[in-house]
Amino acid sequence: MRRFAATALLFILLASALQGCLLTRVLETRGQLCDDQPSRIVVARAPGKGLRVVFEKPTLTDRDVIWIVGYEPTQVTGTGAVRQFTYEALPLHRPLDRSAGLVAELSFERLDGEYRLAEVAIPEKFSAVLSPALLEDVVRVACKAQIGIVPPTTSFDLASLDRSTLPTRDDLTRLLGPPPASMGASDEVSYQYCLAPCDASSAMAANVKVSFGNRGEMQRVDASYFRYFVAIDLVSSRATARVELR
């Protein structure tokens, strides 16, 4: 399946907020996903290894990735022709619990004197909720996104999204575990993650609140991390998602 994963798409489509050569590389990467036929960005499913996003024409540099993520990687390994970044997100209330962490590995190839992003390995546990149908839907929606300049935003029309492919409340709690504390409303769950190394006072935290309906169906997501603010509304007359860069 020649498609990209949802999380990276949100960052890539904020191109209007970027400057100079980085903007050029981001737009080129988006073109490889949305315009090239067949797509130059491929998702491979490997049993026991989760999803791997392969960039057939590496464009984004290691410096670009650090700017987009907003934080240095937890670990950098490799020299010479290949370099690898490891980003490890840990529950903010349990920063020493590595078993509950989410680990993404990014591999770079040295091309024209720079390390360029060649592959992203997504944690295996996400394979259960990132179905092929959902990935196809997300790519289709994302490639038609509307980009605003002031403030820098990306807006997505989710009217065509098959909501039956979205994770339910049970799916989410199986994936991330029980939420650390009650939200005061039975239809909401909230999670906080920080990028390792971190502690309970870490400023580099991701905050996610998800609201569900009576049957456990996802209705709204509000999330913030670093420069990024995300609001997904699935219950309005026209379902939308909005990503804002501040």
PDB file of C-alpha atoms in Angstrom, residues 12-240:
ATOM      1  CA  ILE A  12       4.035  17.980   6.544  1.00  0.00           C
ATOM      2  CA  LEU A  13       0.930  19.923   5.569  1.00  0.00           C
ATOM      3  CA  LEU A  14       1.891  22.908   7.751  1.00  0.00           C
ATOM      4  CA  ALA A  15       4.137  24.043   4.935  1.00  0.00           C
ATOM      5  CA  SER A  16       2.895  27.621   4.963  1.00  0.00           C
ATOM      6  CA  ALA A  17       4.590  28.192   8.318  1.00  0.00           C
ATOM      7  CA  LEU A  18       8.039  27.164   7.141  1.00  0.00           C
ATOM      8  CA  GLN A  19      10.719  29.206   5.470  1.00  0.00           C
ATOM      9  CA  GLY A  20      13.338  28.931   2.725  1.00  0.00           C
ATOM     10  CA  CYS A  21      14.861  25.599   1.759  1.00  0.00           C
ATOM     11  CA  LEU A  22      12.907  23.721   4.417  1.00  0.00           C
ATOM     12  CA  LEU A  23       9.650  24.906   2.813  1.00  0.00           C
ATOM     13  CA  THR A  24      10.867  23.652  -0.557  1.00  0.00           C
ATOM     14  CA  ARG A  25      11.708  20.236   0.860  1.00  0.00           C
ATOM     15  CA  VAL A  26       8.385  19.962   2.702  1.00  0.00           C
ATOM     16  CA  LEU A  27       6.444  20.813  -0.455  1.00  0.00           C
ATOM     17  CA  GLU A  28       8.484  18.308  -2.438  1.00  0.00           C
ATOM     18  CA  THR A  29       7.717  15.614   0.136  1.00  0.00           C
ATOM     19  CA  ARG A  30       4.010  16.449   0.013  1.00  0.00           C
ATOM     20  CA  GLY A  31       4.128  16.207  -3.780  1.00  0.00           C
ATOM     21  CA  GLN A  32       5.682  12.753  -3.558  1.00  0.00           C
ATOM     22  CA  LEU A  33       2.737  11.681  -1.401  1.00  0.00           C
ATOM     23  CA  CYS A  34      -0.172  13.466  -3.058  1.00  0.00           C
ATOM     24  CA  ASP A  35       0.824  14.120  -6.675  1.00  0.00           C
ATOM     25  CA  ASP A  36       3.213  11.400  -7.834  1.00  0.00           C
ATOM     26  CA  GLN A  37       1.552   8.357  -9.376  1.00  0.00           C
ATOM     27  CA  PRO A  38       2.335   5.918  -7.972  1.00  0.00           C
ATOM     28  CA  SER A  39       3.144   7.604  -4.663  1.00  0.00           C
ATOM     29  CA  ARG A  40       6.835   7.809  -3.761  1.00  0.00           C
ATOM     30  CA  ILE A  41       5.993   7.303  -0.075  1.00  0.00           C
ATOM     31  CA  VAL A  42       5.109   3.706   0.781  1.00  0.00           C
ATOM     32  CA  VAL A  43       3.684   2.058   3.885  1.00  0.00           C
ATOM     33  CA  ALA A  44       4.898  -1.503   4.442  1.00  0.00           C
ATOM     34  CA  ARG A  45       3.334  -3.861   6.974  1.00  0.00           C
ATOM     35  CA  ALA A  46       5.761  -6.380   8.426  1.00  0.00           C
ATOM     36  CA  PRO A  47       4.478  -9.021  10.904  1.00  0.00           C
ATOM     37  CA  GLY A  48       5.973  -8.386  14.323  1.00  0.00           C
ATOM     38  CA  LYS A  49       7.504  -5.073  13.258  1.00  0.00           C
ATOM     39  CA  GLY A  50       4.524  -2.759  12.883  1.00  0.00           C
ATOM     40  CA  LEU A  51       4.248  -0.157  10.123  1.00  0.00           C
ATOM     41  CA  ARG A  52       7.236   1.182   8.222  1.00  0.00           C
ATOM     42  CA  VAL A  53       6.903   4.353   6.152  1.00  0.00           C
ATOM     43  CA  VAL A  54       9.445   4.279   3.334  1.00  0.00           C
ATOM     44  CA  PHE A  55      10.493   7.421   1.437  1.00  0.00           C
ATOM     45  CA  GLU A  56      11.618   6.241  -1.987  1.00  0.00           C
ATOM     46  CA  LYS A  57      13.140   9.642  -2.720  1.00  0.00           C
ATOM     47  CA  PRO A  58      14.533  10.939   0.620  1.00  0.00           C
ATOM     48  CA  THR A  59      14.142  14.712   0.836  1.00  0.00           C
ATOM     49  CA  LEU A  60      13.733  15.935   4.438  1.00  0.00           C
ATOM     50  CA  THR A  61      17.017  16.303   6.335  1.00  0.00           C
ATOM     51  CA  ASP A  62      17.760  15.321   9.922  1.00  0.00           C
ATOM     52  CA  ARG A  63      17.734  19.038  10.814  1.00  0.00           C
ATOM     53  CA  ASP A  64      14.285  19.400   9.230  1.00  0.00           C
ATOM     54  CA  VAL A  65      12.952  16.555  11.364  1.00  0.00           C
ATOM     55  CA  ILE A  66      14.302  18.086  14.575  1.00  0.00           C
ATOM     56  CA  TRP A  67      12.635  21.413  13.689  1.00  0.00           C
ATOM     57  CA  ILE A  68       9.311  19.710  12.907  1.00  0.00           C
ATOM     58  CA  VAL A  69       9.346  17.549  16.056  1.00  0.00           C
ATOM     59  CA  GLY A  70      10.625  20.486  18.107  1.00  0.00           C
ATOM     60  CA  TYR A  71      13.013  18.414  20.197  1.00  0.00           C
ATOM     61  CA  GLU A  72      16.287  16.552  19.894  1.00  0.00           C
ATOM     62  CA  PRO A  73      15.888  12.770  19.566  1.00  0.00           C
ATOM     63  CA  THR A  74      16.105  10.580  22.632  1.00  0.00           C
ATOM     64  CA  GLN A  75      18.980   8.700  21.003  1.00  0.00           C
ATOM     65  CA  VAL A  76      21.111   9.072  17.873  1.00  0.00           C
ATOM     66  CA  THR A  77      22.990   6.070  16.507  1.00  0.00           C
ATOM     67  CA  GLY A  78      24.910   5.199  13.369  1.00  0.00           C
ATOM     68  CA  THR A  79      27.661   6.890  11.427  1.00  0.00           C
ATOM     69  CA  GLY A  80      28.785   7.058   7.844  1.00  0.00           C
ATOM     70  CA  ALA A  81      26.084   6.168   5.323  1.00  0.00           C
ATOM     71  CA  VAL A  82      23.208   5.654   7.790  1.00  0.00           C
ATOM     72  CA  ARG A  83      21.959   7.505  10.870  1.00  0.00           C
ATOM     73  CA  GLN A  84      19.048   6.626  13.143  1.00  0.00           C
ATOM     74  CA  PHE A  85      16.952   8.802  15.443  1.00  0.00           C
ATOM     75  CA  THR A  86      14.922   7.268  18.254  1.00  0.00           C
ATOM     76  CA  TYR A  87      12.104   9.264  19.822  1.00  0.00           C
ATOM     77  CA  GLU A  88      10.606   7.782  22.984  1.00  0.00           C
ATOM     78  CA  ALA A  89       7.395   9.216  24.441  1.00  0.00           C
ATOM     79  CA  LEU A  90       6.667   8.335  28.076  1.00  0.00           C
ATOM     80  CA  PRO A  91       3.555   8.884  30.229  1.00  0.00           C
ATOM     81  CA  LEU A  92       4.089  12.209  31.985  1.00  0.00           C
ATOM     82  CA  HIS A  93       2.830  10.873  35.319  1.00  0.00           C
ATOM     83  CA  ARG A  94       5.104   7.798  35.055  1.00  0.00           C
ATOM     84  CA  PRO A  95       8.234   8.983  33.223  1.00  0.00           C
ATOM     85  CA  LEU A  96      10.283   6.012  34.453  1.00  0.00           C
ATOM     86  CA  ASP A  97       7.838   3.409  33.140  1.00  0.00           C
ATOM     87  CA  ARG A  98       9.538   2.431  29.883  1.00  0.00           C
ATOM     88  CA  SER A  99       7.054  -0.418  29.309  1.00  0.00           C
ATOM     89  CA  ALA A 100       4.272   2.120  28.692  1.00  0.00           C
ATOM     90  CA  GLY A 101       6.362   4.209  26.300  1.00  0.00           C
ATOM     91  CA  LEU A 102       5.824   4.765  22.581  1.00  0.00           C
ATOM     92  CA  VAL A 103       8.967   4.494  20.462  1.00  0.00           C
ATOM     93  CA  ALA A 104       9.390   5.725  16.886  1.00  0.00           C
ATOM     94  CA  GLU A 105      12.575   5.091  14.912  1.00  0.00           C
ATOM     95  CA  LEU A 106      13.620   7.295  11.999  1.00  0.00           C
ATOM     96  CA  SER A 107      16.333   6.159   9.586  1.00  0.00           C
ATOM     97  CA  PHE A 108      18.348   8.549   7.421  1.00  0.00           C
ATOM     98  CA  GLU A 109      20.594   7.944   4.409  1.00  0.00           C
ATOM     99  CA  ARG A 110      23.544  10.159   3.590  1.00  0.00           C
ATOM    100  CA  LEU A 111      22.859  11.821   0.228  1.00  0.00           C
ATOM    101  CA  ASP A 112      24.658  14.821  -1.263  1.00  0.00           C
ATOM    102  CA  GLY A 113      26.487  15.364   2.016  1.00  0.00           C
ATOM    103  CA  GLU A 114      23.323  15.436   4.174  1.00  0.00           C
ATOM    104  CA  TYR A 115      21.334  12.874   6.119  1.00  0.00           C
ATOM    105  CA  ARG A 116      17.877  12.565   4.562  1.00  0.00           C
ATOM    106  CA  LEU A 117      14.835  10.785   5.953  1.00  0.00           C
ATOM    107  CA  ALA A 118      14.454   7.363   4.342  1.00  0.00           C
ATOM    108  CA  GLU A 119      12.177   5.421   6.710  1.00  0.00           C
ATOM    109  CA  VAL A 120       9.992   5.795   9.790  1.00  0.00           C
ATOM    110  CA  ALA A 121       9.145   2.792  11.973  1.00  0.00           C
ATOM    111  CA  ILE A 122       5.848   3.213  13.846  1.00  0.00           C
ATOM    112  CA  PRO A 123       5.295   1.264  17.094  1.00  0.00           C
ATOM    113  CA  GLU A 124       3.763  -2.146  16.408  1.00  0.00           C
ATOM    114  CA  LYS A 125       0.883  -1.555  18.813  1.00  0.00           C
ATOM    115  CA  PHE A 126      -0.534   1.086  16.437  1.00  0.00           C
ATOM    116  CA  SER A 127      -1.005  -1.487  13.664  1.00  0.00           C
ATOM    117  CA  ALA A 128      -4.278  -2.574  15.260  1.00  0.00           C
ATOM    118  CA  VAL A 129      -5.855   0.894  14.911  1.00  0.00           C
ATOM    119  CA  LEU A 130      -4.143   2.151  11.733  1.00  0.00           C
ATOM    120  CA  SER A 131      -6.056  -0.033   9.296  1.00  0.00           C
ATOM    121  CA  PRO A 132      -5.373   0.171   5.537  1.00  0.00           C
ATOM    122  CA  ALA A 133      -8.830   1.720   5.046  1.00  0.00           C
ATOM    123  CA  LEU A 134      -8.168   4.422   7.638  1.00  0.00           C
ATOM    124  CA  LEU A 135      -4.756   5.259   6.150  1.00  0.00           C
ATOM    125  CA  GLU A 136      -6.283   5.542   2.672  1.00  0.00           C
ATOM    126  CA  ASP A 137      -8.993   7.859   4.007  1.00  0.00           C
ATOM    127  CA  VAL A 138      -6.509  10.035   5.879  1.00  0.00           C
ATOM    128  CA  VAL A 139      -4.280  10.468   2.830  1.00  0.00           C
ATOM    129  CA  ARG A 140      -7.223  11.397   0.622  1.00  0.00           C
ATOM    130  CA  VAL A 141      -8.467  13.976   3.144  1.00  0.00           C
ATOM    131  CA  ALA A 142      -5.005  15.367   3.901  1.00  0.00           C
ATOM    132  CA  CYS A 143      -4.063  15.884   0.266  1.00  0.00           C
ATOM    133  CA  LYS A 144      -7.087  18.197  -0.108  1.00  0.00           C
ATOM    134  CA  ALA A 145      -6.281  20.239   2.993  1.00  0.00           C
ATOM    135  CA  GLN A 146      -6.770  24.009   3.047  1.00  0.00           C
ATOM    136  CA  ILE A 147      -3.768  25.990   4.294  1.00  0.00           C
ATOM    137  CA  GLY A 148      -4.069  29.367   6.012  1.00  0.00           C
ATOM    138  CA  ILE A 149      -1.284  31.913   6.463  1.00  0.00           C
ATOM    139  CA  VAL A 150      -2.245  34.059   9.502  1.00  0.00           C
ATOM    140  CA  PRO A 151      -2.279  32.245  11.792  1.00  0.00           C
ATOM    141  CA  PRO A 152      -0.532  29.298  10.134  1.00  0.00           C
ATOM    142  CA  THR A 153      -3.203  26.586   9.999  1.00  0.00           C
ATOM    143  CA  THR A 154      -4.171  23.482   8.080  1.00  0.00           C
ATOM    144  CA  SER A 155      -7.862  22.588   7.844  1.00  0.00           C
ATOM    145  CA  PHE A 156      -9.260  19.208   6.815  1.00  0.00           C
ATOM    146  CA  ASP A 157     -12.779  18.384   5.646  1.00  0.00           C
ATOM    147  CA  LEU A 158     -13.614  15.026   7.272  1.00  0.00           C
ATOM    148  CA  ALA A 159     -17.097  14.641   5.770  1.00  0.00           C
ATOM    149  CA  SER A 160     -15.952  11.746   3.555  1.00  0.00           C
ATOM    150  CA  LEU A 161     -14.068   9.947   6.328  1.00  0.00           C
ATOM    151  CA  ASP A 162     -15.435   6.476   7.150  1.00  0.00           C
ATOM    152  CA  ARG A 163     -15.912   6.887  10.889  1.00  0.00           C
ATOM    153  CA  SER A 164     -16.298   3.149  11.402  1.00  0.00           C
ATOM    154  CA  THR A 165     -12.537   2.866  10.803  1.00  0.00           C
ATOM    155  CA  LEU A 166     -11.699   5.240  13.677  1.00  0.00           C
ATOM    156  CA  PRO A 167     -10.583   3.793  17.025  1.00  0.00           C
ATOM    157  CA  THR A 168     -13.265   3.457  19.701  1.00  0.00           C
ATOM    158  CA  ARG A 169     -12.838   4.174  23.398  1.00  0.00           C
ATOM    159  CA  ASP A 170     -12.022   0.498  24.005  1.00  0.00           C
ATOM    160  CA  ASP A 171      -9.468   0.549  21.190  1.00  0.00           C
ATOM    161  CA  LEU A 172      -7.773   3.604  22.686  1.00  0.00           C
ATOM    162  CA  THR A 173      -7.563   2.243  26.226  1.00  0.00           C
ATOM    163  CA  ARG A 174      -6.212  -1.069  24.942  1.00  0.00           C
ATOM    164  CA  LEU A 175      -3.578   0.867  23.043  1.00  0.00           C
ATOM    165  CA  LEU A 176      -2.555   3.444  25.653  1.00  0.00           C
ATOM    166  CA  GLY A 177      -3.819   1.862  28.862  1.00  0.00           C
ATOM    167  CA  PRO A 178      -6.375   3.296  31.291  1.00  0.00           C
ATOM    168  CA  PRO A 179      -6.216   7.107  31.533  1.00  0.00           C
ATOM    169  CA  PRO A 180      -4.213   8.277  34.557  1.00  0.00           C
ATOM    170  CA  ALA A 181      -7.095  10.187  36.142  1.00  0.00           C
ATOM    171  CA  SER A 182     -10.805  10.687  35.757  1.00  0.00           C
ATOM    172  CA  MET A 183     -11.826  13.654  33.621  1.00  0.00           C
ATOM    173  CA  GLY A 184     -14.990  14.167  35.662  1.00  0.00           C
ATOM    174  CA  ALA A 185     -17.009  13.084  32.621  1.00  0.00           C
ATOM    175  CA  SER A 186     -17.508   9.432  31.769  1.00  0.00           C
ATOM    176  CA  ASP A 187     -17.312  10.128  28.043  1.00  0.00           C
ATOM    177  CA  GLU A 188     -13.808  11.678  28.112  1.00  0.00           C
ATOM    178  CA  VAL A 189     -10.282  10.356  28.505  1.00  0.00           C
ATOM    179  CA  SER A 190      -7.061  12.328  28.766  1.00  0.00           C
ATOM    180  CA  TYR A 191      -3.395  11.396  28.316  1.00  0.00           C
ATOM    181  CA  GLN A 192      -0.110  13.274  28.697  1.00  0.00           C
ATOM    182  CA  TYR A 193       3.216  12.207  27.220  1.00  0.00           C
ATOM    183  CA  CYS A 194       6.694  13.695  27.343  1.00  0.00           C
ATOM    184  CA  LEU A 195       9.708  12.992  25.148  1.00  0.00           C
ATOM    185  CA  ALA A 196      12.453  11.126  26.991  1.00  0.00           C
ATOM    186  CA  PRO A 197      14.465  11.964  28.910  1.00  0.00           C
ATOM    187  CA  CYS A 198      11.769  13.691  30.951  1.00  0.00           C
ATOM    188  CA  ASP A 199      10.283  13.984  34.401  1.00  0.00           C
ATOM    189  CA  ALA A 200       6.897  14.886  35.842  1.00  0.00           C
ATOM    190  CA  SER A 201       7.603  18.616  35.393  1.00  0.00           C
ATOM    191  CA  SER A 202       8.662  18.328  31.759  1.00  0.00           C
ATOM    192  CA  ALA A 203       7.635  21.273  29.589  1.00  0.00           C
ATOM    193  CA  MET A 204       7.882  19.209  26.391  1.00  0.00           C
ATOM    194  CA  ALA A 205       4.583  17.420  26.964  1.00  0.00           C
ATOM    195  CA  ALA A 206       1.818  16.336  24.622  1.00  0.00           C
ATOM    196  CA  ASN A 207      -1.697  16.710  26.005  1.00  0.00           C
ATOM    197  CA  VAL A 208      -4.530  14.733  24.415  1.00  0.00           C
ATOM    198  CA  LYS A 209      -8.224  14.761  25.369  1.00  0.00           C
ATOM    199  CA  VAL A 210     -10.686  12.527  23.540  1.00  0.00           C
ATOM    200  CA  SER A 211     -14.497  12.606  23.839  1.00  0.00           C
ATOM    201  CA  PHE A 212     -16.722   9.641  22.957  1.00  0.00           C
ATOM    202  CA  GLY A 213     -20.408   8.995  22.341  1.00  0.00           C
ATOM    203  CA  ASN A 214     -22.742   6.541  24.072  1.00  0.00           C
ATOM    204  CA  ARG A 215     -21.471   3.603  22.009  1.00  0.00           C
ATOM    205  CA  GLY A 216     -17.827   4.478  22.523  1.00  0.00           C
ATOM    206  CA  GLU A 217     -17.465   6.133  19.124  1.00  0.00           C
ATOM    207  CA  MET A 218     -14.946   8.964  18.830  1.00  0.00           C
ATOM    208  CA  GLN A 219     -16.538  12.422  18.720  1.00  0.00           C
ATOM    209  CA  ARG A 220     -13.848  15.003  19.426  1.00  0.00           C
ATOM    210  CA  VAL A 221     -10.093  15.225  19.934  1.00  0.00           C
ATOM    211  CA  ASP A 222      -8.202  18.209  21.368  1.00  0.00           C
ATOM    212  CA  ALA A 223      -4.425  17.964  21.491  1.00  0.00           C
ATOM    213  CA  SER A 224      -1.459  20.246  22.020  1.00  0.00           C
ATOM    214  CA  TYR A 225       2.267  19.667  21.663  1.00  0.00           C
ATOM    215  CA  PHE A 226       5.125  22.125  21.283  1.00  0.00           C
ATOM    216  CA  ARG A 227       4.040  24.505  18.494  1.00  0.00           C
ATOM    217  CA  TYR A 228       1.057  22.414  17.448  1.00  0.00           C
ATOM    218  CA  PHE A 229      -2.624  22.626  18.415  1.00  0.00           C
ATOM    219  CA  VAL A 230      -5.086  20.123  16.979  1.00  0.00           C
ATOM    220  CA  ALA A 231      -8.899  20.096  17.133  1.00  0.00           C
ATOM    221  CA  ILE A 232     -10.906  17.290  15.504  1.00  0.00           C
ATOM    222  CA  ASP A 233     -14.697  17.715  15.551  1.00  0.00           C
ATOM    223  CA  LEU A 234     -16.710  14.734  14.360  1.00  0.00           C
ATOM    224  CA  VAL A 235     -20.132  15.763  15.650  1.00  0.00           C
ATOM    225  CA  SER A 236     -20.769  19.112  13.959  1.00  0.00           C
ATOM    226  CA  SER A 237     -22.902  19.373  10.832  1.00  0.00           C
ATOM    227  CA  ARG A 238     -19.678  19.028   8.836  1.00  0.00           C
ATOM    228  CA  ALA A 239     -16.832  17.093  10.452  1.00  0.00           C
ATOM    229  CA  THR A 240     -13.512  18.953  10.389  1.00  0.00           C
TER     230      THR A 240
END
